[in-house]
Every structure is written in structure tokens, then in C-alpha cells.
Short mmCIF file of C-alpha atoms in Angstrom, two decimals:
data_model
loop_
_atom_site.label_atom_id
_atom_site.label_comp_id
_atom_site.label_asym_id
_atom_site.label_seq_id
_atom_site.Cartn_x
_atom_site.Cartn_y
_atom_site.Cartn_z
CA MET A 19 -7.98 27.18 49.43
CA THR A 20 -10.83 29.51 50.32
CA MET A 21 -11.75 30.58 53.80
CA SER A 22 -14.74 28.22 53.86
CA ALA A 23 -12.69 25.03 53.43
CA PRO A 24 -10.96 25.39 56.83
CA THR A 25 -14.37 26.13 58.31
CA PHE A 26 -15.71 22.88 56.89
CA PHE A 27 -12.77 20.88 58.23
CA LEU A 28 -13.10 22.56 61.63
CA LEU A 29 -16.81 21.72 61.79
CA GLN A 30 -16.10 18.12 60.77
CA ALA A 31 -13.28 17.75 63.31
CA ALA A 32 -15.51 18.98 66.12
CA ASN A 33 -17.28 15.62 66.37
CA PRO A 34 -15.36 12.86 64.56
CA LEU A 35 -17.75 10.07 65.61
CA LEU A 36 -20.71 11.64 63.82
CA SER A 37 -18.56 12.91 60.95
CA SER A 38 -17.71 9.36 59.88
CA ALA A 39 -21.33 8.86 58.73
CA PHE A 40 -22.94 10.87 55.95
CA GLY A 41 -25.83 12.47 57.81
CA MET A 42 -27.65 15.77 57.76
CA GLY A 43 -24.83 17.50 59.67
CA THR A 44 -22.35 16.65 56.94
CA VAL A 45 -24.79 17.83 54.27
CA LEU A 46 -25.27 21.11 56.12
CA CYS A 47 -21.50 21.61 56.42
CA LEU A 48 -21.01 20.97 52.71
CA ALA A 49 -23.90 23.27 51.82
CA LEU A 50 -22.60 26.01 54.10
CA THR A 51 -19.14 25.71 52.55
CA LEU A 52 -20.45 25.92 48.97
CA LEU A 53 -22.92 28.69 49.71
CA SER A 54 -20.40 30.80 51.60
CA PHE A 55 -18.10 30.56 48.57
CA LEU A 56 -20.96 31.87 46.41
CA LEU A 57 -21.65 34.61 48.96
CA LEU A 58 -18.06 35.81 49.01
CA SER A 59 -17.80 35.70 45.21
CA SER A 60 -20.67 38.20 44.92
CA TYR A 61 -18.82 40.98 46.76
CA GLN A 62 -18.71 44.07 44.52
CA ASN A 63 -19.85 41.99 41.58
CA PRO A 64 -22.22 43.87 39.24
CA ARG A 65 -23.84 40.56 38.24
CA SER A 66 -24.43 39.21 41.72
CA GLN A 67 -27.95 38.09 40.73
CA ARG A 68 -26.61 34.75 39.49
CA SER A 69 -24.99 33.81 42.78
CA VAL A 70 -28.03 35.05 44.72
CA PHE A 71 -30.35 32.91 42.59
CA ILE A 72 -28.16 29.80 42.90
CA THR A 73 -27.76 30.29 46.65
CA PHE A 74 -31.45 30.57 47.38
CA ALA A 75 -32.41 27.86 44.89
CA LEU A 76 -30.06 25.43 46.65
CA LEU A 77 -31.37 26.49 50.04
CA SER A 78 -34.95 26.06 48.87
CA ALA A 79 -34.16 22.61 47.49
CA GLY A 80 -32.58 21.75 50.84
CA CYS A 81 -35.73 22.95 52.62
CA MET A 82 -37.72 20.31 50.74
CA PHE A 83 -35.71 17.59 52.50
CA HIS A 84 -34.88 19.11 55.88
CA TYR A 85 -36.27 22.15 57.69
CA THR A 86 -32.87 23.15 59.09
CA PHE A 87 -32.11 24.91 55.81
CA LEU A 88 -34.74 27.54 56.72
CA VAL A 89 -32.29 28.96 59.25
CA LEU A 90 -29.71 29.29 56.48
CA VAL A 91 -32.21 31.18 54.31
CA VAL A 92 -32.46 33.91 56.94
CA LEU A 93 -28.71 33.83 57.56
CA PHE A 94 -27.82 34.24 53.89
CA LEU A 95 -30.47 36.93 53.38
CA LEU A 96 -28.84 38.96 56.16
CA SER A 97 -25.39 38.16 54.77
CA TYR A 98 -26.26 39.39 51.28
CA LEU A 99 -27.74 42.54 52.80
CA ASN A 100 -24.54 43.03 54.77
CA MET A 101 -22.39 42.52 51.65
CA ARG A 102 -24.54 45.14 49.88
CA ALA A 103 -25.08 42.73 47.02
CA LEU A 104 -28.87 42.78 47.34
CA ASN A 105 -30.45 45.33 45.02
CA PHE A 106 -33.86 45.11 43.34
CA LYS A 107 -32.70 42.62 40.69
CA SER A 108 -31.02 40.48 43.31
CA LEU A 109 -34.14 40.57 45.47
CA LEU A 110 -36.17 39.29 42.50
CA ALA A 111 -33.51 36.62 41.88
CA MET A 112 -33.79 35.59 45.54
CA LEU A 113 -37.58 35.26 45.36
CA ILE A 114 -37.44 33.31 42.10
CA GLY A 115 -34.68 31.12 43.55
CA LEU A 116 -36.86 30.30 46.55
CA ILE A 117 -39.84 29.39 44.35
CA THR A 118 -38.06 27.50 41.54
CA PRO A 119 -37.35 24.08 43.20
CA PHE A 120 -40.92 23.79 44.48
CA TRP A 121 -42.28 24.86 41.11
CA ILE A 122 -40.17 22.25 39.30
CA ALA A 123 -41.20 19.53 41.76
CA LEU A 124 -44.88 20.44 41.34
CA GLY A 125 -44.55 20.65 37.55
CA LEU A 126 -42.91 17.24 37.26
CA GLY A 127 -45.54 15.69 39.49
CA LEU A 128 -43.03 14.63 42.15
CA VAL A 129 -45.15 16.24 44.87
CA SER A 130 -48.69 17.54 45.11
CA LEU A 131 -50.00 20.52 47.02
CA SER A 132 -51.36 18.20 49.73
CA ASP A 133 -47.82 16.95 50.44
CA ILE A 134 -46.66 20.39 51.57
CA ALA A 135 -47.25 20.72 55.30
CA LEU A 136 -45.63 22.16 58.39
CA PRO A 137 -43.65 19.76 60.60
CA HIS A 138 -45.36 18.27 63.65
CA ILE A 139 -44.11 19.69 66.93
#
């Protein structure tokens, strides 16, 4: 059992009433658990570009559905910098990972450029 699984169970046990429904909080906890596993697997890995790409592609796909994932983009960018797993190739993998889900959605015709907008405050 990795270190992120107890974190997930701790976050779920913090509010059992809301944890019984599958909402955005549960999705964020699951995403944080999976992405922290990918983050920790890239420590001293010479091919950390794969985990960087997958991490930021999943975060970018999450940003298409909920803007809370934008906070995780900054958090994981700082985390990869702190783990010293972000070199030039990993930086390119991060940028491509951020662009890829939007590019696929635009290419398949699921969204158009007029659908992309900032949230109303």
C-alpha cells in the first residue's frame, strides 16, 4: 500500500456524509491519489517524461470538466520541480500533456473554440 492510499482514506473519512455520494470531491481525491503515485514513481527515474506527460494530460483533461484541477496543475509543477524530475524533456512533456486533451477534443469535434471560456465570477 503506497503512501497515497492512506491519504485518500483520510480525506474520505474527514466528511463521511459527502463521501457517500460520488461528487467532485471524491474525483479530486482519486485524482490526487493516482497523480501522487505517478509523482513519487518519477523520483530519480531517467525516463520521468512519461509520468510527467500522463500527470499533466490527466490534469488538463480534468480542467475541461472542473476548474479546481488548475490548482493541482500548479501544485504538481512545483512538486516535480522539487523532486528534480523536471528537465528540458520533461518540461516539453508537461507542455504537450497540457495541450493534448484540448487538441484531441477540438480534433474530434467535441468542442469548438467558442466553447472555451473563463468561468463567470
